PDB file of C-alpha atoms in Angstrom:
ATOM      1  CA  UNK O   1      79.495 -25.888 -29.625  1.00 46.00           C
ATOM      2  CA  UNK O   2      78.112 -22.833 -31.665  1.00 44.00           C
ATOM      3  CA  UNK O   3      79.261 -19.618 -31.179  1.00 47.00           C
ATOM      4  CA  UNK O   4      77.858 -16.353 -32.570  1.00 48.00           C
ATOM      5  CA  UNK O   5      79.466 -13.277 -34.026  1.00 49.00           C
ATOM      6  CA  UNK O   6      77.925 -11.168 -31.868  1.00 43.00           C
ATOM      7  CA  UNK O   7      78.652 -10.081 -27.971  1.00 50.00           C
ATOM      8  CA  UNK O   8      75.800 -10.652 -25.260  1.00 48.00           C
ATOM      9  CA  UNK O   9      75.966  -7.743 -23.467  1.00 49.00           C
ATOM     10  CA  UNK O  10      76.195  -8.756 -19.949  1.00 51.00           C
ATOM     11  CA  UNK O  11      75.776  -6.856 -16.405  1.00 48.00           C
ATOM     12  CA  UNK O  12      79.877  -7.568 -15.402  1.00 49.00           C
ATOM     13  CA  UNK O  13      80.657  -5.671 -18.666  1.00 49.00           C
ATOM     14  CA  UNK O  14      78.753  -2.700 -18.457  1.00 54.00           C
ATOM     15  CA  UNK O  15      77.875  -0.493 -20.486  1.00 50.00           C
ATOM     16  CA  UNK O  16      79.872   0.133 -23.828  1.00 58.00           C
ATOM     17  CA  UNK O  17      82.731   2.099 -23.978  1.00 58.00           C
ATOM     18  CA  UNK O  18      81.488   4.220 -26.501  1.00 55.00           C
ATOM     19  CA  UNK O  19      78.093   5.024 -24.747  1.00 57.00           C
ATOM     20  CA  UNK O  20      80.698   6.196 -21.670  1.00 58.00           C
ATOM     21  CA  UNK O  21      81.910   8.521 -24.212  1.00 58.00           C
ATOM     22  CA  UNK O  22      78.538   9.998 -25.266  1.00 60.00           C
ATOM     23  CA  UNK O  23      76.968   9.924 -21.758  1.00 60.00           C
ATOM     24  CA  UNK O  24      79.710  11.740 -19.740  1.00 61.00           C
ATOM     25  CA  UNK O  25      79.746  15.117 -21.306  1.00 58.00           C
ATOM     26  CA  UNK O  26      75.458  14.945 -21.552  1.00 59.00           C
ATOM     27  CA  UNK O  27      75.667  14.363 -17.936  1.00 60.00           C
ATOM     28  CA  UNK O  28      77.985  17.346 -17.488  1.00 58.00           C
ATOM     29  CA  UNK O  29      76.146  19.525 -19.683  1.00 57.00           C
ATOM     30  CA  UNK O  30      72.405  18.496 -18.199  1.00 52.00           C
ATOM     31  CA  UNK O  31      73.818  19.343 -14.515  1.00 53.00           C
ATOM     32  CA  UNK O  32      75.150  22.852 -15.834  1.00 50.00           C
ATOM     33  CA  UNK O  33      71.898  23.490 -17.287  1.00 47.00           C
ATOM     34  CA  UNK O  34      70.221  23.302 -14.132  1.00 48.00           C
ATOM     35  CA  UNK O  35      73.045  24.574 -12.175  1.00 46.00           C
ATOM     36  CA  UNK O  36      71.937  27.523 -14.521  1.00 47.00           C
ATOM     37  CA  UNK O  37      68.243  27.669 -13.908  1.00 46.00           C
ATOM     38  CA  UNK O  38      68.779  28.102 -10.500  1.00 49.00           C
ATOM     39  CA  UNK O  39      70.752  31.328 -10.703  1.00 60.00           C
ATOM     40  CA  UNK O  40      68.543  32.685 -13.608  1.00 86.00           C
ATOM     41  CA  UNK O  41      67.283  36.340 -13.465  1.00 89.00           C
ATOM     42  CA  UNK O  42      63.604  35.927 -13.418  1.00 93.00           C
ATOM     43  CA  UNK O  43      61.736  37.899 -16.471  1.00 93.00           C
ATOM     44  CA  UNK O  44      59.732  41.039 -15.367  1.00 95.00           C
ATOM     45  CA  UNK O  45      58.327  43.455 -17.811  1.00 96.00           C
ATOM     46  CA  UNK O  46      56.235  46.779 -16.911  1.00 95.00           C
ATOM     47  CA  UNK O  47      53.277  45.270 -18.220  1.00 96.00           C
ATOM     48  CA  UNK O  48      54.011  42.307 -15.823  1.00 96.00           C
ATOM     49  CA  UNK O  49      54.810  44.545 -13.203  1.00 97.00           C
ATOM     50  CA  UNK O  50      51.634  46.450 -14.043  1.00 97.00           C
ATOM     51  CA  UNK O  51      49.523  43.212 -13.688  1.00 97.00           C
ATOM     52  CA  UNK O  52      51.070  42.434 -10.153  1.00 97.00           C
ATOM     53  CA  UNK O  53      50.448  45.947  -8.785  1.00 97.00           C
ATOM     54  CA  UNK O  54      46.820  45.887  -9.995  1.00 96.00           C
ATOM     55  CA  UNK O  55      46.483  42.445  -7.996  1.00 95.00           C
ATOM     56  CA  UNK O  56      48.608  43.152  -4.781  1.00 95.00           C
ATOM     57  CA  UNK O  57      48.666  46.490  -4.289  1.00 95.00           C
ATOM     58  CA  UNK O  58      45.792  48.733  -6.116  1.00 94.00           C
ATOM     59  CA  UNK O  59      41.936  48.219  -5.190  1.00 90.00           C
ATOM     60  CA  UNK O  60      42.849  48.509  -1.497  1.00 91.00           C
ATOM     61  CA  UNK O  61      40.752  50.241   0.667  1.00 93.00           C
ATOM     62  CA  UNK O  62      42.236  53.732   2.161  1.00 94.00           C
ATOM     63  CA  UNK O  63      41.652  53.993   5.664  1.00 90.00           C
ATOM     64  CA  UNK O  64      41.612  57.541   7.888  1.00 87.00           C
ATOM     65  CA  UNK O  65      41.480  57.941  11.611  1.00 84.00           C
ATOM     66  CA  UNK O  66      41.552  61.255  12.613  1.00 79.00           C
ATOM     67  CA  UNK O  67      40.952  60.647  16.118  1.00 82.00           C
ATOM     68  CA  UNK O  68      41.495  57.824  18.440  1.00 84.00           C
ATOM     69  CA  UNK O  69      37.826  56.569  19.430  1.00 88.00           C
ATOM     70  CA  UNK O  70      35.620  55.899  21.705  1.00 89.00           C
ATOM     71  CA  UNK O  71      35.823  59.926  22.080  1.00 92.00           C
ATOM     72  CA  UNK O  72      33.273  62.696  24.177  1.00 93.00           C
ATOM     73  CA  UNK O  73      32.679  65.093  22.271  1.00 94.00           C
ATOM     74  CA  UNK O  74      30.611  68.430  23.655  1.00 94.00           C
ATOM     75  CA  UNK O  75      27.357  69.233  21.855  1.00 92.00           C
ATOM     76  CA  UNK O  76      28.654  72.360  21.976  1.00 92.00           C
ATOM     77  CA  UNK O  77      31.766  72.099  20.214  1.00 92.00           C
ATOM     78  CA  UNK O  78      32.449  73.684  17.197  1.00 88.00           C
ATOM     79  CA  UNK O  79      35.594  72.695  16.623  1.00 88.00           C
ATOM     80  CA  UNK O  80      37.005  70.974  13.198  1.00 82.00           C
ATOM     81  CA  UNK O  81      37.112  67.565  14.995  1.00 85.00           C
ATOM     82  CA  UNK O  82      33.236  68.027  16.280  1.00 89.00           C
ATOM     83  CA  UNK O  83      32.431  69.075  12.586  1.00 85.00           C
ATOM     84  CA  UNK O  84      33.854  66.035  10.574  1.00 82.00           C
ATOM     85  CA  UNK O  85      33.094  63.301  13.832  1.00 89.00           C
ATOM     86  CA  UNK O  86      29.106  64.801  13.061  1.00 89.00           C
ATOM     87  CA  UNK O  87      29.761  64.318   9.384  1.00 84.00           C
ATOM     88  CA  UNK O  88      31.348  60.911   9.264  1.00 84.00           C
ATOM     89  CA  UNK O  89      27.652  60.239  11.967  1.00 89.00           C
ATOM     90  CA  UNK O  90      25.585  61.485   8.691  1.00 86.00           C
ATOM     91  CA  UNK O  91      27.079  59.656   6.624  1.00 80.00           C
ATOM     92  CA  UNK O  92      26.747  56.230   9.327  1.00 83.00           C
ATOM     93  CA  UNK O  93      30.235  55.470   9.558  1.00 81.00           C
ATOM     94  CA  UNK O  94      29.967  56.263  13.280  1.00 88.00           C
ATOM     95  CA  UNK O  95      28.279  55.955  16.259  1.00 91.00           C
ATOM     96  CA  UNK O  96      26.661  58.437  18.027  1.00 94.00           C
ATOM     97  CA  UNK O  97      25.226  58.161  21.816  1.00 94.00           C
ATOM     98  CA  UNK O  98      23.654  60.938  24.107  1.00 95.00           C
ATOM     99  CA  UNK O  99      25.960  60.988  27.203  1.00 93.00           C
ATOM    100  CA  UNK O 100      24.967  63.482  30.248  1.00 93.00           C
ATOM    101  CA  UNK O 101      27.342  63.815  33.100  1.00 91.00           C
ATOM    102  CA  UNK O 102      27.989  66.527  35.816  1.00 90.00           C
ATOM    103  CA  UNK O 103      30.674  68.911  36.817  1.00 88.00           C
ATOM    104  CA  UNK O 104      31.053  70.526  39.850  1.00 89.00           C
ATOM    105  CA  UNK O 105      31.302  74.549  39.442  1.00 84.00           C
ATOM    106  CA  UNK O 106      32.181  75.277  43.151  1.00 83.00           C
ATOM    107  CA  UNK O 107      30.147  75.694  46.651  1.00 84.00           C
ATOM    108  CA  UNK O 108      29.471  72.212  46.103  1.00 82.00           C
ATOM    109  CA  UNK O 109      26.852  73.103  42.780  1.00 88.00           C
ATOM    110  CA  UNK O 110      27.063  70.856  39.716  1.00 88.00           C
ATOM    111  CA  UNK O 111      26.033  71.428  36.049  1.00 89.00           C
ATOM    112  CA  UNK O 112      25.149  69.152  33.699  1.00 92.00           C
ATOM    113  CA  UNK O 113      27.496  68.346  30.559  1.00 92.00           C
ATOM    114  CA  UNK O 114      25.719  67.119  27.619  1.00 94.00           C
ATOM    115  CA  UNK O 115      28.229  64.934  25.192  1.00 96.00           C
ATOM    116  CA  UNK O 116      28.366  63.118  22.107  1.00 95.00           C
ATOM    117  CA  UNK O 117      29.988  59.919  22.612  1.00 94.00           C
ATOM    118  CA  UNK O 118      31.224  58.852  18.683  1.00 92.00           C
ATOM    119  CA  UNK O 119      32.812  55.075  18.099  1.00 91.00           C
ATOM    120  CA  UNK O 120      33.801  53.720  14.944  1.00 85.00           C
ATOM    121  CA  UNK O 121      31.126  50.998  13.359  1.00 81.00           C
ATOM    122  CA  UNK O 122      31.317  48.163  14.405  1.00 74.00           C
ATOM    123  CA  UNK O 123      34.084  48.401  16.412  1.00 66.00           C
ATOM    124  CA  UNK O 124      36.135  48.793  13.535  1.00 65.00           C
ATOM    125  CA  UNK O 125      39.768  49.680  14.772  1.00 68.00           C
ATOM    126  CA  UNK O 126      41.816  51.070  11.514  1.00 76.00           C
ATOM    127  CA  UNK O 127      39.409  54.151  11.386  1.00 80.00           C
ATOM    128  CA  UNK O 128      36.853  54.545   8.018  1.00 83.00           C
ATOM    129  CA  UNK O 129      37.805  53.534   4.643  1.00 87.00           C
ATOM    130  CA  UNK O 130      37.268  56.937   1.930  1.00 92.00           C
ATOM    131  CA  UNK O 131      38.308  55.411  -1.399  1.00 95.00           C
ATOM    132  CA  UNK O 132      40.611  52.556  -3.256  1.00 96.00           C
ATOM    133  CA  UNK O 133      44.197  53.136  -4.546  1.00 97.00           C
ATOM    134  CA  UNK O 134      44.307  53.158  -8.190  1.00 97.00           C
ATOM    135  CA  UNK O 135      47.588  52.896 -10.088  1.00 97.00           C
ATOM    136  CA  UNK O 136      48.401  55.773 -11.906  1.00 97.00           C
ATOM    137  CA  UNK O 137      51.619  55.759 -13.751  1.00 97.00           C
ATOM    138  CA  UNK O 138      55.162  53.576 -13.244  1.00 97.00           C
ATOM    139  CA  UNK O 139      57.533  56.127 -13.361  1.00 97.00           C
ATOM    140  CA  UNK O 140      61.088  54.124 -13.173  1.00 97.00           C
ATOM    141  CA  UNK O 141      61.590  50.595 -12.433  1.00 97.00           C
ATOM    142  CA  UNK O 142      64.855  48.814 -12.069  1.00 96.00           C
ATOM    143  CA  UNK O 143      65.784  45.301 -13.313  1.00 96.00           C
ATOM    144  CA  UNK O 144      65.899  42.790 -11.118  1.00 96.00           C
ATOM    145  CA  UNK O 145      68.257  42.940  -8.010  1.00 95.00           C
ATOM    146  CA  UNK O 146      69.116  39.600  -6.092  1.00 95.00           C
ATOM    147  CA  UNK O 147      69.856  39.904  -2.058  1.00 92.00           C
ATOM    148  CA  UNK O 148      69.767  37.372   0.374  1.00 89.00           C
ATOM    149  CA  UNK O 149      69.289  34.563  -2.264  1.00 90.00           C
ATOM    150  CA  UNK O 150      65.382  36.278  -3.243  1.00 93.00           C
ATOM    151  CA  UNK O 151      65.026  38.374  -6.688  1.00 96.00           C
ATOM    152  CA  UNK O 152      63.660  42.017  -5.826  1.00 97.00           C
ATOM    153  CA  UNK O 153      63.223  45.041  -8.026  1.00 97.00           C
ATOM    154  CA  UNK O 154      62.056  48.814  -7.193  1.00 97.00           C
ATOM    155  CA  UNK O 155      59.609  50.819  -8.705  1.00 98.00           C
ATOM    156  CA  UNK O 156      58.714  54.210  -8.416  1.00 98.00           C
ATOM    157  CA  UNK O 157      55.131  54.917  -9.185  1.00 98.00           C
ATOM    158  CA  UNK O 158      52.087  56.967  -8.722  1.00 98.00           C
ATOM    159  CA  UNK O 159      48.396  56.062  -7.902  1.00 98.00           C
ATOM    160  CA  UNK O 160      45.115  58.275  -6.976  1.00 98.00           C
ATOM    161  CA  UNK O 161      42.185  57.566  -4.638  1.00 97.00           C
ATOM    162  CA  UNK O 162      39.068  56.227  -6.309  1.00 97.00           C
ATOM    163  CA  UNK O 163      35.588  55.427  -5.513  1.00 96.00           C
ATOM    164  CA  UNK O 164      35.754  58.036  -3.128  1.00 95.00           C
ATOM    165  CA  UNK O 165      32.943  57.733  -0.085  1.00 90.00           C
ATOM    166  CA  UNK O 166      30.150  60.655  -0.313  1.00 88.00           C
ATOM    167  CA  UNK O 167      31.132  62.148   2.839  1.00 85.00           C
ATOM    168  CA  UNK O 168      34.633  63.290   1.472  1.00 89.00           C
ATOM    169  CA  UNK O 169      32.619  65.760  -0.269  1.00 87.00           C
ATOM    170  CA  UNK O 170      31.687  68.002   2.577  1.00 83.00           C
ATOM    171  CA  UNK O 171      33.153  71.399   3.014  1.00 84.00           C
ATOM    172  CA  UNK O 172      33.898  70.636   6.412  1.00 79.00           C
ATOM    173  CA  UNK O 173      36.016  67.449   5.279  1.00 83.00           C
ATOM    174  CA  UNK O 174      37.839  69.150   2.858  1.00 82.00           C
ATOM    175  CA  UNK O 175      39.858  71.082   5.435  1.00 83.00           C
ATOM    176  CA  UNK O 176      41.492  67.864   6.275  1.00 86.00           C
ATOM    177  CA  UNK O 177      44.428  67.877   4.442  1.00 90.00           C
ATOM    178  CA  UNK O 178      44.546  63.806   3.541  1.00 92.00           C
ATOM    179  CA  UNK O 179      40.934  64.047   2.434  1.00 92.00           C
ATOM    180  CA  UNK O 180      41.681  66.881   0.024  1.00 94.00           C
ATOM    181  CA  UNK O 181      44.434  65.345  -1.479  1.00 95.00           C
ATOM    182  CA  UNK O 182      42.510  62.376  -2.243  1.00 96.00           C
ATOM    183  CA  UNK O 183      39.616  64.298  -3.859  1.00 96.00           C
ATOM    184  CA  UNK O 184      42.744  66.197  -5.911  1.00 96.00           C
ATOM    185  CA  UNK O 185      44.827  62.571  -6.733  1.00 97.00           C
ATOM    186  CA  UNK O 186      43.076  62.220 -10.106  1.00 95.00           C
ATOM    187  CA  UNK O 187      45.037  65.616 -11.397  1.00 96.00           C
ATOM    188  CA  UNK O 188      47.520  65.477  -8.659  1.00 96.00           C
ATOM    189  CA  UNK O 189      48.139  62.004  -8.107  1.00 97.00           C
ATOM    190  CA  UNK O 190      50.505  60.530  -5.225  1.00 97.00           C
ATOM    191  CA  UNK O 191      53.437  59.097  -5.612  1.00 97.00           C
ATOM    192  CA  UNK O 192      55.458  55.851  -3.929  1.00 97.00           C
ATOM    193  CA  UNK O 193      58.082  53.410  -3.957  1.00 97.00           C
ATOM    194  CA  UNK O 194      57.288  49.566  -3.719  1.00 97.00           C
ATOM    195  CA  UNK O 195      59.041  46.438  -3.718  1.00 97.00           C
ATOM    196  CA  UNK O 196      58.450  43.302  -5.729  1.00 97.00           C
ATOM    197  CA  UNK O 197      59.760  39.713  -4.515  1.00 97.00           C
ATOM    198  CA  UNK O 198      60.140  36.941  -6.528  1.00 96.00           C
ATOM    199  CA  UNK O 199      58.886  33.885  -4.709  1.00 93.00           C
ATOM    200  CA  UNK O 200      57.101  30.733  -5.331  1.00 91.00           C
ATOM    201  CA  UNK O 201      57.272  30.791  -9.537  1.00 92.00           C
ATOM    202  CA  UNK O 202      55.950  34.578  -9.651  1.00 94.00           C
ATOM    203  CA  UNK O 203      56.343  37.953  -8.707  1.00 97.00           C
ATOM    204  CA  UNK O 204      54.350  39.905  -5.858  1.00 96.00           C
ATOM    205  CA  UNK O 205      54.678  42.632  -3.954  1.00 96.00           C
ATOM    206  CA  UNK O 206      57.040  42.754  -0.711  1.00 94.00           C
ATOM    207  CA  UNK O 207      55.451  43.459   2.157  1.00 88.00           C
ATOM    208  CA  UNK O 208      58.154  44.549   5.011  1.00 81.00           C
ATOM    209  CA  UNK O 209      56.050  42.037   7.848  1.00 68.00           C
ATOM    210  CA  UNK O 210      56.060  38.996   5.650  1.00 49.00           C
ATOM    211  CA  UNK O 211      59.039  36.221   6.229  1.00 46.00           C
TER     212      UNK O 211
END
């Protein structure tokens, strides 16, 4: 019978002893690694955090509601509310309908009460939109913090209004005190504290109602 010098590896015998040598410690070394990735700190920058803010939070439209509508107004009244409800009509952001009714003055007589009746356009419920929020400035921004197994970190910034709607213009609008701040934000910018979350492979920004 021949026999040959060299030994046929075989399924019983497994694999060499020398390979278990080699393998064990790349096995422990591969599961650490990943073990590691898992509790990494993500990377954020400011110009990464700038990037995110200019996505998810600035170029949003700024709303106002000054008054809850459908609301009667006198034609009559000259009151601040009648004077910026006529302006936002100019300006077709509202609606505007003749409304007559009658009161009764005593002895059974009546007058007639002629009213503006102003709505929003379109039924719109979260008022008229006056600008967009720009971002200003980041003014401090911490590293990242983890709680409740999610990556989070604060910053403390300041934006402006922009593309600001004609009718903010006004005299009569710029007695409303949100109104004049916006026209002002450019020199005299707000200021706010947001939250980016890191979920899904990237950062965005935490919004309070979101799971």
């Amino acid at each position: 019978m021949l026999s040959s010098g060299f030994r046929t590896q075989t399924p019983e015998s497994g694999y060499p002893k020398c390979m278990e040598v080699i393998m064990k410690p790349l096995l422990q070394i591969f599961l650490l690694f990943l073990s590691g990735l898992s509790h990494a700190v993500p990377y954020i920058n400011q110009d990464a955090a700038v990037e995110v803010l200019n996505r998810d939070y600035a170029g949003q439209w700024l709303y106002w509601k000054p008054v809850e509508l459908p609301l009667a107004v006198l034609q009559t009244d000259k009151s601040a509310e009648a004077s910026y409800l006529s302006a936002l009509y100019e300006d077709g952001m509202v609606t505007r309908e003749r409304q007559i009714t009658t009161e009764p003055i005593g002895n059974g007589r009546k007058r007639v009460v002629l009213s503006w009746l102003y709505d929003w356009q379109g039924g719109v419920s979260e008022g008229t939109a006056y600008g967009r929020r720009r971002l200003h400035s980041i003014l401090t921004m911490t590293d990242p913090i983890e709680r409740d197994g999610e990556w989070f970190v604060e910053i403390h910034l300041r934006w402006y209004a922009d593309q600001l709607a004609d009718w903010t213009s006004q005299p009569e609008m710029k007695k409303v005190r949100r109104i004049r701040r916006a026209l002002e934000s450019r020199d005299k910018p707000f200021e706010a504290t947001v939250y980016l979350v890191y979920r899904n492979y990237h950062w965005q920004l935490w919004q309070p109602d979101t799971p």
